[in-house]
Structures are given as structure tokens and as C-alpha cells.
Amino acid sequence: MQRLALSLALLLTCGAVSAEQIKPAVKAAAKPAAGATKKMAAKPAPKKGPPAKMLFGAVTAPAPLAARAIGSYARGCLAGGVSLPINGPDWQVMRLSRNRNWGTPQLLDYLERLASDARARDGWPGLLIGDMAQPRGGPMITGHSSHQIGLDADVWLTPMPDRILTPPEREDITATSMLKDPFTVDPAIWTPLHTKLIKRAASYPQVSRIFVHPAIKKVLCEQAGKDRAWLGKVRPWWGHFYHFHIRLKCPPDMTGCEDQKPPSGDDGCGTELANWFSMLRKAEIASAHPAVPGAKPAPKKPPLSLGDLPKECMTVLSAGGGMPTIAPDGTVPAALKAEAGKDAGPPAPHLDPEALAALKASMSKSKQGAKATPAAKPADTAAAAAPPAQPAAVTAAQPALTVGTASPSDSVPLPDRKPQ
Ligand SMILES: [Zn+2]
């Protein structure tokens, strides 16, 4: 801990930090100009310093403490993390170089059970496991804002092949996109087994939420039949078109673990899903023309520092000599290699110029005259069995939404901001 405090003091006084990190430090020093260094020396607690993702991203072994998820999904850490074996009877871990196959014992139990049940009862050939948590949890250098406390896991929608993948294959294979276009699942790729897998994953009582792309949620809504209770846990979110994200509840009696409010209980197939499709359309237009009115780029938040996490995360980070070395320039050398890993999935699909033009035209048309029955949107006509009420609901919901920054009904910690 002393070592970190020293490094941080050095770091803040020498000022060799990135623009992103400078902002908060400048703010702190702005009040008493001369007193700033004194304040820093008297208060060694690392309020700011290297982003916490650098520190947690550099640690290669778990904290030798009792297993505990500390804090919340997008602001916390993991004590006593355990690693999922890279090969199991019904699963294989991908992207081994990332060293993100860590979690609470409860997460491991869950994944092993899901892999086994999905194979034995649904015929899913086995799970390809993507990112779980780092050995001590915490923020990650790439890919996620959550996955910090050992209760989140990404599972690829690509079925496990019938052989053991080599380590290079696990680095290089790209997960399969389920999308035909930005709004539609490809019926040639999506199978009833995919639906069964997600239903199975959501069915266990310890599951809080499952995140999938809105187009996948739409297919699930269409294919669920009468048994719909599980659908409420399956939440639309950006980027989840080649994997789904499992989030467990805080295990009972785990102090310091902050649960999320449970989903409303609604199946989420009505207005909420329509709102998501509205956001998808806006995002698609914004991605082609970032200057479109109403599609403001989200302001970049400074990365979390150690001081932003629960106090115990300092103990988690430093337990057993785990504190990584911080270079004089403020970087954490051991963390940098994590940035080189290959993305797990393909880039998100986009409309071709003609389809984009048609989408824009239909959106401005529906904005103007909401009273006439809205024409079917080009992007939606491709989707089989679109719910009949959707175009009207989408039109009505548009003004309240902001592209790409907020979930429409989940005022909760965000899972993933972008595909990993
Ligand atoms: Zn995820």
C-alpha cells in the first residue's frame, strides 16, 4: 500500500498523466493552488491516480482472501476469486491470454451446471466461455464496464465444436454474429437451440439478468410461447449479438455485494422492446452521419480510479503482494498487454446506403404525420412476424430516448457499453 501511495504522489506531482486523468486532478488542485501538494502529502489515500483498470488489469493472481463479490457490477472487485478450468466436459474457455476466466465460486458452479444441463437436456453441444472477471475483478482495460465482481460472464452464441480447441484457435476464432442486418436476426444462423439455451440460462433462480441484442430479444419474444416468465430477465443491450451476458444476483449473505433492482416482471416484449428498436434506428443513422440532430456523442467519462471503488478493493488489490508496479509515466506496464487481445466478435452490421436512405425517409415521415398508419419500415419488413403494434409504439417512444447512452427502463449499472 505504501508503494502505491508513493507512486501516486510522484505521479500526481510530476504531472505526467494522460489528458483523461488530468481533469479530476486539476479540479482537486484548483481550490487552494499552493495547498494542493500539501493536501496530497497529508492524505495518501489514492483518490486519483492510474485508472483502476490499469491496476486490476495487471494483476495475474487472485487475492488470497475469503471469496466475496465487493461493490456493484460496474464498480467493485473480487476477493478470493476462483478460475474456471479452461476445459470442462461441456465447455471451453476462449481468449486465454486475457486471463478473465475468474469469478466467485457461485459463478463457477452456475456455469458448470448450465453447461451440463444445456447439453443433457437441450442438446446444446457445449459452452464457449468469453470474459468473466479478472483475477481480482475490478474494471477492465478493454471491453466492459461491468464484469467487476465475479458475478458476470459472457457466453458465445457459437456452439462448442466437437474437439478441444488449441490455444491459438481460442485467440483467433471469431464468434458468430446472429444478425442479418442491424435490426434482424438471421434465421439461417439462429436456431431453436439458441432459444433453448438462453431460456435455460435465465431459468435458474440465482440469475439476475441475461443481456442480449434487441433483435435477439425480439426473436425470443416471438418464440417463447406460453411460458414467458423467464423473458423478463432477458434484457436488451447494445453489442450482444454474438454472445449473451449472464449476471448472477449477489449470493445470499454476501456482505458488501450490491445487488441490482430486480427486473419489473414484465416480459419486456412490448413498449420496452419497441423503444429499443427506436434507439437502434437512431443509432444506425447516427453511425453513418454523426452530426445528425439529436444524436449527440456521449461525453467521455473519466475512468474509475481506485478511490471510486469500495475501500476494501484497495485491500483486495494489495493482498498477498499483488500490487502491480506503476511506471514513472503513470502507466502500469503489466496491464498493457491486455489491450492487444483480439475482439471476440465481428463488428456490428450496418445498412447499405440505399437501405439507410430508406430508413431515414421513413423516420422523418413518421415524425411528421403520426396520425396516418405508419408505413412499414424498411429495416423491419425483413423481420418475420413483426409485432403489429410495433411501428406506432416506436414512433411514440422516440423523443424520450438518447442514442447509445441509456437503457430505456433500466436505471441500473450498465452492463457493456460496446461489443468486446
Ligand atoms: Zn458481457
PDB file of N, CA, C and O and ligand atoms in Angstrom, residues 131 144 146-147 152-154 240 243-246 415-416 420, ligand 1:
ATOM      1  N   ASP A 131     -15.460 -13.560 -21.687  1.00  0.00           N
ATOM      2  CA  ASP A 131     -14.954 -12.898 -20.491  1.00  0.00           C
ATOM      3  C   ASP A 131     -15.828 -13.157 -19.272  1.00  0.00           C
ATOM      4  O   ASP A 131     -17.055 -13.040 -19.334  1.00  0.00           O
ATOM      5  N   HIS A 144     -15.523  -3.834 -21.240  1.00  0.00           N
ATOM      6  CA  HIS A 144     -16.711  -3.891 -20.377  1.00  0.00           C
ATOM      7  C   HIS A 144     -16.704  -2.758 -19.374  1.00  0.00           C
ATOM      8  O   HIS A 144     -15.664  -2.324 -18.936  1.00  0.00           O
ATOM      9  N   SER A 146     -18.978  -3.494 -16.802  1.00  0.00           N
ATOM     10  CA  SER A 146     -19.321  -4.355 -15.654  1.00  0.00           C
ATOM     11  C   SER A 146     -18.319  -5.508 -15.573  1.00  0.00           C
ATOM     12  O   SER A 146     -17.131  -5.288 -15.800  1.00  0.00           O
ATOM     13  N   HIS A 147     -18.741  -6.671 -15.201  1.00  0.00           N
ATOM     14  CA  HIS A 147     -17.830  -7.830 -15.032  1.00  0.00           C
ATOM     15  C   HIS A 147     -16.806  -7.557 -13.926  1.00  0.00           C
ATOM     16  O   HIS A 147     -15.689  -8.051 -13.988  1.00  0.00           O
ATOM     17  N   ASP A 152     -20.540 -11.868 -13.334  1.00  0.00           N
ATOM     18  CA  ASP A 152     -20.936 -11.718 -14.739  1.00  0.00           C
ATOM     19  C   ASP A 152     -20.102 -12.654 -15.617  1.00  0.00           C
ATOM     20  O   ASP A 152     -18.913 -12.857 -15.352  1.00  0.00           O
ATOM     21  N   ALA A 153     -20.725 -13.164 -16.664  1.00  0.00           N
ATOM     22  CA  ALA A 153     -19.982 -13.994 -17.628  1.00  0.00           C
ATOM     23  C   ALA A 153     -20.596 -13.838 -19.010  1.00  0.00           C
ATOM     24  O   ALA A 153     -21.812 -13.761 -19.149  1.00  0.00           O
ATOM     25  N   ASP A 154     -19.732 -13.776 -20.025  1.00  0.00           N
ATOM     26  CA  ASP A 154     -20.186 -13.778 -21.413  1.00  0.00           C
ATOM     27  C   ASP A 154     -20.069 -15.188 -21.969  1.00  0.00           C
ATOM     28  O   ASP A 154     -19.048 -15.847 -21.784  1.00  0.00           O
ATOM     29  N   HIS A 240     -24.632  -7.195 -27.858  1.00  0.00           N
ATOM     30  CA  HIS A 240     -24.705  -8.620 -27.509  1.00  0.00           C
ATOM     31  C   HIS A 240     -25.342  -9.434 -28.636  1.00  0.00           C
ATOM     32  O   HIS A 240     -26.378 -10.059 -28.450  1.00  0.00           O
ATOM     33  N   HIS A 243     -22.710 -12.923 -28.494  1.00  0.00           N
ATOM     34  CA  HIS A 243     -22.615 -13.577 -27.197  1.00  0.00           C
ATOM     35  C   HIS A 243     -23.784 -13.105 -26.347  1.00  0.00           C
ATOM     36  O   HIS A 243     -24.435 -12.116 -26.693  1.00  0.00           O
ATOM     37  N   PHE A 244     -24.065 -13.818 -25.283  1.00  0.00           N
ATOM     38  CA  PHE A 244     -25.008 -13.279 -24.304  1.00  0.00           C
ATOM     39  C   PHE A 244     -24.288 -13.164 -22.971  1.00  0.00           C
ATOM     40  O   PHE A 244     -23.247 -13.793 -22.754  1.00  0.00           O
ATOM     41  N   HIS A 245     -24.827 -12.328 -22.126  1.00  0.00           N
ATOM     42  CA  HIS A 245     -24.148 -11.949 -20.889  1.00  0.00           C
ATOM     43  C   HIS A 245     -25.027 -12.405 -19.722  1.00  0.00           C
ATOM     44  O   HIS A 245     -26.197 -12.040 -19.644  1.00  0.00           O
ATOM     45  N   ILE A 246     -24.442 -13.209 -18.870  1.00  0.00           N
ATOM     46  CA  ILE A 246     -25.179 -13.722 -17.709  1.00  0.00           C
ATOM     47  C   ILE A 246     -24.756 -12.921 -16.474  1.00  0.00           C
ATOM     48  O   ILE A 246     -23.561 -12.722 -16.243  1.00  0.00           O
ATOM     49  N   PRO A 415     -24.347  -2.805 -18.173  1.00  0.00           N
ATOM     50  CA  PRO A 415     -23.515  -3.983 -18.399  1.00  0.00           C
ATOM     51  C   PRO A 415     -22.352  -3.654 -19.327  1.00  0.00           C
ATOM     52  O   PRO A 415     -21.270  -3.331 -18.869  1.00  0.00           O
ATOM     53  N   ASP A 416     -22.574  -3.635 -20.603  1.00  0.00           N
ATOM     54  CA  ASP A 416     -21.492  -3.392 -21.547  1.00  0.00           C
ATOM     55  C   ASP A 416     -21.833  -2.175 -22.369  1.00  0.00           C
ATOM     56  O   ASP A 416     -22.947  -2.042 -22.831  1.00  0.00           O
ATOM     57  N   GLN A 420     -17.364  -6.345 -27.045  1.00  0.00           N
ATOM     58  CA  GLN A 420     -15.990  -6.531 -26.592  1.00  0.00           C
ATOM     59  C   GLN A 420     -15.100  -6.979 -27.724  1.00  0.00           C
ATOM     60  O   GLN A 420     -15.523  -7.469 -28.709  1.00  0.00           O
TER      61      GLN A 420
HETATM   62 ZN    ZN B   1     -20.670  -9.025 -21.081  1.00  0.00          ZN
END
